[in-house]
Amino acid sequence: MEFKREEFLRAVEGCLSAEFATDLERANKKELYNAVSKALMEQIYPDWEASGRSEKKRCAYFSAEFLMGRAIFSNLLNLGVLDDVTGALASVGEDLKQFEEVEDAALGNGGLGRLAACYLESAASKRLPLDGYGIRYRYGLFRQTFRDGYQHEEGDDWLRWGDPWSVRVERDAVEVRFADQTVRAVPYDMPIFGYRNNVVNTLRLWSAEPVQAFDFASFNEMRGENKAADNFNATKITDVLYPNDNTMVGKILRLRQQYFMVSASLQDVVRKLKARGKDLRELPRSYVFQLNDTHPVLAIPELLRILQEEGLSFDEAFAVCGQAFNFTNHTIMAEALEKWDALALSDLLPGVYEQIVAVQQRLESEAPADGRYYIIRDNVVHMANLAIYVCAKVNGVAEIHTNILKTDIFRDWYELYPEKFVNITNGITPRRWLLLNNPALAAIIDGKIGTDWHTDLKALKKLKPFIPDILGDFKRVKGENKAKLAAYIKEHEGVDIPPHFIFDVQVKRLHEYKRQMLNALSILYFYHKIKSGEMTDFPPTAFIFGAKAAPGYYNAKAIIKFINEIARLVNSDEEVAPYMRVVFVQNYNVSYAEKIVCAADVSEQISMAGMEASGTGNMKFMLNGTVTLGTLDGANVEICEEAGRNNNYIFGATVEEVAAIKRFYSPREIVEQDPALKRAVETLVDGTFPDEKGMLRKLHESLLTVHNPDRYLVLFDFNDYVRVKEELLRDFGSDAYYTKCLMNVCSAGKFSADRSVNDYARLIWKIR
Ligand code: 26W
């Protein structure tokens, strides 16, 4: 984008006066933020309009979640005006950094939603015609605080700052019909800027509204109460993001959300095609759809329904769907695969249910009748099976994950349709996750190998011969990033972390399979060794956690409480103060991640092998020069392939071993044979920590006494974990250690989302 300072400032002034009746002198932060954003939106409109006009085949990415984070800095970076705008604002005495207070758009839970956001950015940067379709939740993922170590949730009022990076497109509103209500879906379009290439794609998020505007006449006739009720029901659909990650509770409101989103999106697509005079039988020539997990899978029966309404036969409509739809699986946890009660579904969406029944009949005529292939069974509709049966391609998100799909959870389907299954290893956008969050490291790299890597991350391998030259600069930058993070943590969490400590970080959603518990127990283990005098030379380490627990997930919340208690114990102990600190940061989100990822020395990726589909945080740390302490799970496997296993710290049972161990696993025995481990585990029940609600006791039970105790092999892997962790902490600081860090940077090329979207485009979408 061409930037003219005077013109820009005039536009900001114009917006301030028109929208807020104020000026540059008097505007507050929020007004200035909105005016700066709108001034830029005005200028990019022609590019946006041009991108939308193209009749090239497009991909529509259907996702219930887009975890966009903060838009302004990333947009300025991609428009190529970050420095210009910083300078222009400085010339009128304003600091761009003040917008770091702007709320994140947290319209997603975790990995799956953030992946969708990275893919939109990468596709625009690679000039691929990809648009996102989703829901404009009024409240995003809850805001987390800790009170006495317990997680508390508050509503996330992200629109408090306004939404200057979206445009409400009233003319494209559509109606969505449920058996018991009809609502209006109004799109809000967010421009997605390619990196310095004038491409602008679109994220279209639907907001639910009542069909009729407030009816004053009927209100006067004393029917006002009913109207108010209609209004409430309609907007309720898009009120709030479900805060669950990896567990699925069949809630009718969730069903409404999902149908609302896919119906509105498909109506949008069909209307566009009809306006261009296209035969809908040819839809796959113009569009391809990617279903982001099971949440948008209702799109399949909905498109069948719409196409038949438009005059196609069932077989014709089915042929279209078979070519147009593709499905990504993001987790092997059975609890997370969407299933609906058949009665509830047919009550709410009879037309859709009818199509599912028709698909089931078609499946029965095609698949072996041995009970392995079904969509509806025992009055439950299995959305993953519907997706696999109809979709052209089904993909996992890392090699190991795709192999598990083929050999385990979807093995019957793989036997029937082997050609459908493909792997697309996840990726992250290097613009947000290096250029933007770590400009000093980016500058070091630019200085040695130029800027090709900004859009071709594989080019980072050219940095290898320069590693010895930049070791000192790398250490300095890491040190500066750590100091900044420490100051931020001091301000926001009230905990002192000396910047010269090793920053050992585990940030991700809280889940038992991710094993924050393993990390917690190891901290207690080291703490006890330091206290008893057995370890006098423990390398000073700060253990930093960040994670939200689903509000209904008891054990996850208990683990937060446990770690907060450990933090209190450790941080208030003067004897161990020279050796360790523990902090659990509140409200971990995309913006917090940007600060943490560039300041970490150790990246904890310690899920039980086979459980983490891919992980993408692991890639962010790697790109920022952090070694992985991890299991051979998800994309960790490929990280080791790329960067060398010797440049990371790998421990624990492999997937193959996990299966064998589980057959005769006795966590009791393990604890009894290991007094140090036992001591750490017993803190859950021995009065070390107050436990007035019995939460810690429940954790103890889950490890030792429940049916199927220690499901995720925390105790089994403990010894190996502690051994490798200690080795890592002792290696820290040497040139050899920092060389490992930089070997990871040089080897991160594969994990660019640019590569991922290119793979999708080539293998699945067939778009250019
Ligand atoms: C409440 C329903 C529900 C079910 C599943 C919500 C969210 C999910 C997701 C599938 C969970 C998720 O985010 N999975 C993560 O996807 C990332 C992107 O592919 C992977 O990197 C992570 O390993 C995986 O856990």
PDB file of C-alpha atoms in Angstrom, residues 226-431:
ATOM      1  CA  ASN A 226     -43.585 -11.747  22.544  1.00  0.00           C
ATOM      2  CA  LYS A 227     -41.584  -9.529  20.288  1.00  0.00           C
ATOM      3  CA  ALA A 228     -38.974  -9.100  22.923  1.00  0.00           C
ATOM      4  CA  ALA A 229     -38.798 -12.878  23.243  1.00  0.00           C
ATOM      5  CA  ASP A 230     -38.259 -13.356  19.469  1.00  0.00           C
ATOM      6  CA  ASN A 231     -35.525 -10.831  19.565  1.00  0.00           C
ATOM      7  CA  PHE A 232     -33.810 -12.588  22.430  1.00  0.00           C
ATOM      8  CA  ASN A 233     -33.957 -15.986  20.780  1.00  0.00           C
ATOM      9  CA  ALA A 234     -32.482 -14.753  17.539  1.00  0.00           C
ATOM     10  CA  THR A 235     -29.445 -12.943  18.894  1.00  0.00           C
ATOM     11  CA  LYS A 236     -28.850 -15.690  21.425  1.00  0.00           C
ATOM     12  CA  ILE A 237     -27.625 -17.962  18.628  1.00  0.00           C
ATOM     13  CA  THR A 238     -24.442 -15.970  18.107  1.00  0.00           C
ATOM     14  CA  ASP A 239     -24.085 -14.666  21.635  1.00  0.00           C
ATOM     15  CA  VAL A 240     -21.173 -16.696  22.808  1.00  0.00           C
ATOM     16  CA  LEU A 241     -18.446 -19.101  21.759  1.00  0.00           C
ATOM     17  CA  TYR A 242     -18.629 -22.504  23.413  1.00  0.00           C
ATOM     18  CA  PRO A 243     -15.547 -22.622  25.603  1.00  0.00           C
ATOM     19  CA  ASN A 244     -14.915 -26.346  25.226  1.00  0.00           C
ATOM     20  CA  ASP A 245     -11.793 -27.704  23.725  1.00  0.00           C
ATOM     21  CA  ASN A 246     -11.668 -31.383  23.000  1.00  0.00           C
ATOM     22  CA  THR A 247     -14.899 -32.354  24.683  1.00  0.00           C
ATOM     23  CA  MET A 248     -18.275 -32.243  23.109  1.00  0.00           C
ATOM     24  CA  VAL A 249     -21.485 -31.839  25.010  1.00  0.00           C
ATOM     25  CA  GLY A 250     -24.523 -32.123  22.784  1.00  0.00           C
ATOM     26  CA  LYS A 251     -26.213 -28.812  23.350  1.00  0.00           C
ATOM     27  CA  ILE A 252     -29.058 -27.700  21.144  1.00  0.00           C
ATOM     28  CA  LEU A 253     -27.798 -24.124  21.084  1.00  0.00           C
ATOM     29  CA  ARG A 254     -24.573 -25.439  19.617  1.00  0.00           C
ATOM     30  CA  LEU A 255     -26.543 -27.274  16.960  1.00  0.00           C
ATOM     31  CA  ARG A 256     -28.318 -24.032  16.162  1.00  0.00           C
ATOM     32  CA  GLN A 257     -24.995 -22.211  15.883  1.00  0.00           C
ATOM     33  CA  GLN A 258     -23.590 -24.781  13.523  1.00  0.00           C
ATOM     34  CA  TYR A 259     -26.596 -24.877  11.247  1.00  0.00           C
ATOM     35  CA  PHE A 260     -26.905 -21.098  11.310  1.00  0.00           C
ATOM     36  CA  MET A 261     -23.340 -20.735  10.114  1.00  0.00           C
ATOM     37  CA  VAL A 262     -23.394 -23.316   7.338  1.00  0.00           C
ATOM     38  CA  SER A 263     -26.830 -22.462   6.032  1.00  0.00           C
ATOM     39  CA  ALA A 264     -26.039 -18.768   5.768  1.00  0.00           C
ATOM     40  CA  SER A 265     -22.672 -19.470   4.141  1.00  0.00           C
ATOM     41  CA  LEU A 266     -24.063 -21.885   1.560  1.00  0.00           C
ATOM     42  CA  GLN A 267     -26.935 -19.569   0.692  1.00  0.00           C
ATOM     43  CA  ASP A 268     -24.297 -16.918   0.126  1.00  0.00           C
ATOM     44  CA  VAL A 269     -22.316 -19.123  -2.231  1.00  0.00           C
ATOM     45  CA  VAL A 270     -25.353 -20.356  -4.133  1.00  0.00           C
ATOM     46  CA  ARG A 271     -26.669 -16.838  -4.568  1.00  0.00           C
ATOM     47  CA  LYS A 272     -23.320 -15.659  -5.932  1.00  0.00           C
ATOM     48  CA  LEU A 273     -23.253 -18.498  -8.456  1.00  0.00           C
ATOM     49  CA  LYS A 274     -26.807 -17.873  -9.579  1.00  0.00           C
ATOM     50  CA  ALA A 275     -26.062 -14.179  -9.984  1.00  0.00           C
ATOM     51  CA  ARG A 276     -23.267 -15.204 -12.352  1.00  0.00           C
ATOM     52  CA  GLY A 277     -25.683 -17.424 -14.262  1.00  0.00           C
ATOM     53  CA  LYS A 278     -23.928 -20.673 -13.325  1.00  0.00           C
ATOM     54  CA  ASP A 279     -25.480 -24.138 -13.494  1.00  0.00           C
ATOM     55  CA  LEU A 280     -25.343 -25.399  -9.914  1.00  0.00           C
ATOM     56  CA  ARG A 281     -24.323 -28.848 -11.167  1.00  0.00           C
ATOM     57  CA  GLU A 282     -21.044 -27.152 -11.993  1.00  0.00           C
ATOM     58  CA  LEU A 283     -20.585 -25.728  -8.519  1.00  0.00           C
ATOM     59  CA  PRO A 284     -17.334 -27.648  -7.944  1.00  0.00           C
ATOM     60  CA  ARG A 285     -15.757 -25.733 -10.823  1.00  0.00           C
ATOM     61  CA  SER A 286     -16.278 -22.500  -8.886  1.00  0.00           C
ATOM     62  CA  TYR A 287     -16.081 -23.572  -5.260  1.00  0.00           C
ATOM     63  CA  VAL A 288     -14.488 -26.073  -2.966  1.00  0.00           C
ATOM     64  CA  PHE A 289     -15.286 -26.281   0.748  1.00  0.00           C
ATOM     65  CA  GLN A 290     -13.019 -27.215   3.617  1.00  0.00           C
ATOM     66  CA  LEU A 291     -14.802 -28.405   6.773  1.00  0.00           C
ATOM     67  CA  ASN A 292     -12.723 -27.526   9.813  1.00  0.00           C
ATOM     68  CA  ASP A 293     -13.422 -30.537  12.014  1.00  0.00           C
ATOM     69  CA  THR A 294     -16.941 -31.876  12.573  1.00  0.00           C
ATOM     70  CA  HIS A 295     -18.470 -28.557  13.679  1.00  0.00           C
ATOM     71  CA  PRO A 296     -19.512 -27.426  10.168  1.00  0.00           C
ATOM     72  CA  VAL A 297     -20.358 -30.883   8.793  1.00  0.00           C
ATOM     73  CA  LEU A 298     -24.088 -30.011   8.662  1.00  0.00           C
ATOM     74  CA  ALA A 299     -23.066 -28.113   5.535  1.00  0.00           C
ATOM     75  CA  ILE A 300     -23.245 -31.419   3.651  1.00  0.00           C
ATOM     76  CA  PRO A 301     -26.961 -32.194   4.165  1.00  0.00           C
ATOM     77  CA  GLU A 302     -27.747 -28.479   3.932  1.00  0.00           C
ATOM     78  CA  LEU A 303     -26.172 -28.205   0.494  1.00  0.00           C
ATOM     79  CA  LEU A 304     -27.990 -31.384  -0.585  1.00  0.00           C
ATOM     80  CA  ARG A 305     -31.216 -29.778   0.542  1.00  0.00           C
ATOM     81  CA  ILE A 306     -30.584 -26.433  -1.136  1.00  0.00           C
ATOM     82  CA  LEU A 307     -29.512 -27.997  -4.425  1.00  0.00           C
ATOM     83  CA  GLN A 308     -32.652 -30.108  -4.590  1.00  0.00           C
ATOM     84  CA  GLU A 309     -34.716 -27.047  -3.817  1.00  0.00           C
ATOM     85  CA  GLU A 310     -32.953 -25.517  -6.833  1.00  0.00           C
ATOM     86  CA  GLY A 311     -34.109 -28.387  -9.033  1.00  0.00           C
ATOM     87  CA  LEU A 312     -31.260 -30.920  -8.905  1.00  0.00           C
ATOM     88  CA  SER A 313     -31.974 -34.597  -8.264  1.00  0.00           C
ATOM     89  CA  PHE A 314     -30.589 -36.219  -5.122  1.00  0.00           C
ATOM     90  CA  ASP A 315     -27.965 -38.026  -7.180  1.00  0.00           C
ATOM     91  CA  GLU A 316     -26.900 -34.828  -8.909  1.00  0.00           C
ATOM     92  CA  ALA A 317     -26.723 -32.992  -5.603  1.00  0.00           C
ATOM     93  CA  PHE A 318     -24.771 -35.838  -4.038  1.00  0.00           C
ATOM     94  CA  ALA A 319     -22.282 -35.752  -6.893  1.00  0.00           C
ATOM     95  CA  VAL A 320     -21.752 -32.034  -6.322  1.00  0.00           C
ATOM     96  CA  CYS A 321     -21.172 -32.538  -2.588  1.00  0.00           C
ATOM     97  CA  GLY A 322     -18.790 -35.409  -3.210  1.00  0.00           C
ATOM     98  CA  GLN A 323     -16.591 -33.137  -5.263  1.00  0.00           C
ATOM     99  CA  ALA A 324     -16.991 -29.926  -3.294  1.00  0.00           C
ATOM    100  CA  PHE A 325     -16.502 -30.995   0.336  1.00  0.00           C
ATOM    101  CA  ASN A 326     -13.362 -31.970   2.233  1.00  0.00           C
ATOM    102  CA  PHE A 327     -12.876 -32.667   5.898  1.00  0.00           C
ATOM    103  CA  THR A 328     -10.045 -32.040   8.354  1.00  0.00           C
ATOM    104  CA  ASN A 329      -9.864 -33.972  11.603  1.00  0.00           C
ATOM    105  CA  HIS A 330      -8.080 -32.214  14.473  1.00  0.00           C
ATOM    106  CA  THR A 331      -8.254 -34.658  17.319  1.00  0.00           C
ATOM    107  CA  ILE A 332      -8.501 -38.351  17.994  1.00  0.00           C
ATOM    108  CA  MET A 333     -10.410 -37.821  21.239  1.00  0.00           C
ATOM    109  CA  ALA A 334     -13.731 -39.580  20.785  1.00  0.00           C
ATOM    110  CA  GLU A 335     -15.403 -37.022  23.070  1.00  0.00           C
ATOM    111  CA  ALA A 336     -14.655 -34.304  20.543  1.00  0.00           C
ATOM    112  CA  LEU A 337     -16.297 -35.930  17.523  1.00  0.00           C
ATOM    113  CA  GLU A 338     -19.644 -34.282  17.056  1.00  0.00           C
ATOM    114  CA  LYS A 339     -22.637 -36.561  17.549  1.00  0.00           C
ATOM    115  CA  TRP A 340     -26.257 -35.509  17.620  1.00  0.00           C
ATOM    116  CA  ASP A 341     -29.312 -37.130  19.025  1.00  0.00           C
ATOM    117  CA  ALA A 342     -31.309 -38.086  15.952  1.00  0.00           C
ATOM    118  CA  LEU A 343     -34.629 -36.997  17.441  1.00  0.00           C
ATOM    119  CA  ALA A 344     -33.350 -33.604  18.490  1.00  0.00           C
ATOM    120  CA  LEU A 345     -31.822 -33.081  15.073  1.00  0.00           C
ATOM    121  CA  SER A 346     -34.945 -34.100  13.187  1.00  0.00           C
ATOM    122  CA  ASP A 347     -37.088 -31.907  15.437  1.00  0.00           C
ATOM    123  CA  LEU A 348     -34.997 -28.813  14.888  1.00  0.00           C
ATOM    124  CA  LEU A 349     -33.969 -29.379  11.272  1.00  0.00           C
ATOM    125  CA  PRO A 350     -36.377 -31.820   9.609  1.00  0.00           C
ATOM    126  CA  GLY A 351     -35.248 -30.957   6.080  1.00  0.00           C
ATOM    127  CA  VAL A 352     -31.627 -31.560   6.959  1.00  0.00           C
ATOM    128  CA  TYR A 353     -32.350 -34.784   8.788  1.00  0.00           C
ATOM    129  CA  GLU A 354     -34.203 -36.114   5.775  1.00  0.00           C
ATOM    130  CA  GLN A 355     -31.045 -35.641   3.709  1.00  0.00           C
ATOM    131  CA  ILE A 356     -28.903 -37.425   6.278  1.00  0.00           C
ATOM    132  CA  VAL A 357     -31.277 -40.382   6.132  1.00  0.00           C
ATOM    133  CA  ALA A 358     -31.002 -40.400   2.348  1.00  0.00           C
ATOM    134  CA  VAL A 359     -27.198 -40.368   2.589  1.00  0.00           C
ATOM    135  CA  GLN A 360     -27.312 -43.215   5.085  1.00  0.00           C
ATOM    136  CA  GLN A 361     -29.393 -45.248   2.611  1.00  0.00           C
ATOM    137  CA  ARG A 362     -26.896 -44.581  -0.135  1.00  0.00           C
ATOM    138  CA  LEU A 363     -24.079 -45.648   2.185  1.00  0.00           C
ATOM    139  CA  GLU A 364     -25.889 -48.889   2.960  1.00  0.00           C
ATOM    140  CA  SER A 365     -26.043 -49.691  -0.741  1.00  0.00           C
ATOM    141  CA  GLU A 366     -22.320 -49.114  -1.143  1.00  0.00           C
ATOM    142  CA  ALA A 367     -20.523 -50.349   1.964  1.00  0.00           C
ATOM    143  CA  PRO A 368     -20.235 -53.872   3.386  1.00  0.00           C
ATOM    144  CA  ALA A 369     -23.261 -54.612   5.555  1.00  0.00           C
ATOM    145  CA  ASP A 370     -21.217 -55.701   8.562  1.00  0.00           C
ATOM    146  CA  GLY A 371     -22.142 -52.869  10.900  1.00  0.00           C
ATOM    147  CA  ARG A 372     -18.889 -50.958  10.613  1.00  0.00           C
ATOM    148  CA  TYR A 373     -20.234 -48.257   8.349  1.00  0.00           C
ATOM    149  CA  TYR A 374     -23.034 -46.075   9.576  1.00  0.00           C
ATOM    150  CA  ILE A 375     -24.009 -42.439   9.931  1.00  0.00           C
ATOM    151  CA  ILE A 376     -27.080 -42.920  12.068  1.00  0.00           C
ATOM    152  CA  ARG A 377     -26.931 -45.696  14.664  1.00  0.00           C
ATOM    153  CA  ASP A 378     -28.951 -46.201  17.846  1.00  0.00           C
ATOM    154  CA  ASN A 379     -30.586 -42.831  17.274  1.00  0.00           C
ATOM    155  CA  VAL A 380     -27.271 -40.995  17.195  1.00  0.00           C
ATOM    156  CA  VAL A 381     -26.001 -39.110  14.142  1.00  0.00           C
ATOM    157  CA  HIS A 382     -22.230 -39.410  13.758  1.00  0.00           C
ATOM    158  CA  MET A 383     -21.021 -36.315  11.964  1.00  0.00           C
ATOM    159  CA  ALA A 384     -17.482 -37.568  11.351  1.00  0.00           C
ATOM    160  CA  ASN A 385     -18.807 -40.622   9.521  1.00  0.00           C
ATOM    161  CA  LEU A 386     -21.094 -38.441   7.432  1.00  0.00           C
ATOM    162  CA  ALA A 387     -18.097 -36.299   6.532  1.00  0.00           C
ATOM    163  CA  ILE A 388     -15.815 -39.180   5.651  1.00  0.00           C
ATOM    164  CA  TYR A 389     -18.418 -40.891   3.517  1.00  0.00           C
ATOM    165  CA  VAL A 390     -19.286 -37.838   1.446  1.00  0.00           C
ATOM    166  CA  CYS A 391     -16.056 -35.842   1.295  1.00  0.00           C
ATOM    167  CA  ALA A 392     -13.530 -36.111  -1.486  1.00  0.00           C
ATOM    168  CA  LYS A 393     -10.583 -35.881   0.907  1.00  0.00           C
ATOM    169  CA  VAL A 394     -10.105 -36.433   4.610  1.00  0.00           C
ATOM    170  CA  ASN A 395      -6.942 -35.138   6.206  1.00  0.00           C
ATOM    171  CA  GLY A 396      -5.050 -35.342   9.446  1.00  0.00           C
ATOM    172  CA  VAL A 397      -2.786 -32.526  10.570  1.00  0.00           C
ATOM    173  CA  ALA A 398       0.597 -34.218  11.103  1.00  0.00           C
ATOM    174  CA  GLU A 399       2.140 -37.449   9.763  1.00  0.00           C
ATOM    175  CA  ILE A 400       1.724 -39.376  12.974  1.00  0.00           C
ATOM    176  CA  HIS A 401      -1.853 -38.160  13.385  1.00  0.00           C
ATOM    177  CA  THR A 402      -2.855 -39.123   9.856  1.00  0.00           C
ATOM    178  CA  ASN A 403      -1.348 -42.563  10.424  1.00  0.00           C
ATOM    179  CA  ILE A 404      -3.450 -42.947  13.564  1.00  0.00           C
ATOM    180  CA  LEU A 405      -6.549 -41.976  11.582  1.00  0.00           C
ATOM    181  CA  LYS A 406      -5.744 -44.639   9.010  1.00  0.00           C
ATOM    182  CA  THR A 407      -4.830 -47.422  11.387  1.00  0.00           C
ATOM    183  CA  ASP A 408      -7.017 -46.676  14.355  1.00  0.00           C
ATOM    184  CA  ILE A 409      -9.989 -44.353  14.681  1.00  0.00           C
ATOM    185  CA  PHE A 410     -11.001 -44.376  10.978  1.00  0.00           C
ATOM    186  CA  ARG A 411      -9.350 -47.637   9.936  1.00  0.00           C
ATOM    187  CA  ASP A 412     -12.558 -49.164   8.587  1.00  0.00           C
ATOM    188  CA  TRP A 413     -13.130 -46.144   6.410  1.00  0.00           C
ATOM    189  CA  TYR A 414      -9.520 -46.210   5.283  1.00  0.00           C
ATOM    190  CA  GLU A 415      -9.992 -49.811   4.181  1.00  0.00           C
ATOM    191  CA  LEU A 416     -12.991 -48.789   2.097  1.00  0.00           C
ATOM    192  CA  TYR A 417     -11.662 -45.508   0.681  1.00  0.00           C
ATOM    193  CA  PRO A 418      -7.867 -45.407   0.997  1.00  0.00           C
ATOM    194  CA  GLU A 419      -7.577 -42.748  -1.709  1.00  0.00           C
ATOM    195  CA  LYS A 420      -9.510 -40.236   0.381  1.00  0.00           C
ATOM    196  CA  PHE A 421      -6.943 -40.018   3.156  1.00  0.00           C
ATOM    197  CA  VAL A 422      -4.130 -37.478   2.980  1.00  0.00           C
ATOM    198  CA  ASN A 423      -1.836 -35.768   5.421  1.00  0.00           C
ATOM    199  CA  ILE A 424      -1.362 -32.035   5.546  1.00  0.00           C
ATOM    200  CA  THR A 425       0.988 -31.125   8.330  1.00  0.00           C
ATOM    201  CA  ASN A 426      -0.076 -27.932  10.113  1.00  0.00           C
ATOM    202  CA  GLY A 427       1.803 -24.663   9.852  1.00  0.00           C
ATOM    203  CA  ILE A 428       1.941 -21.173  11.302  1.00  0.00           C
ATOM    204  CA  THR A 429       2.265 -17.817   9.616  1.00  0.00           C
ATOM    205  CA  PRO A 430       5.838 -16.546   9.916  1.00  0.00           C
ATOM    206  CA  ARG A 431       4.602 -12.963   9.611  1.00  0.00           C
TER     207      ARG A 431
END
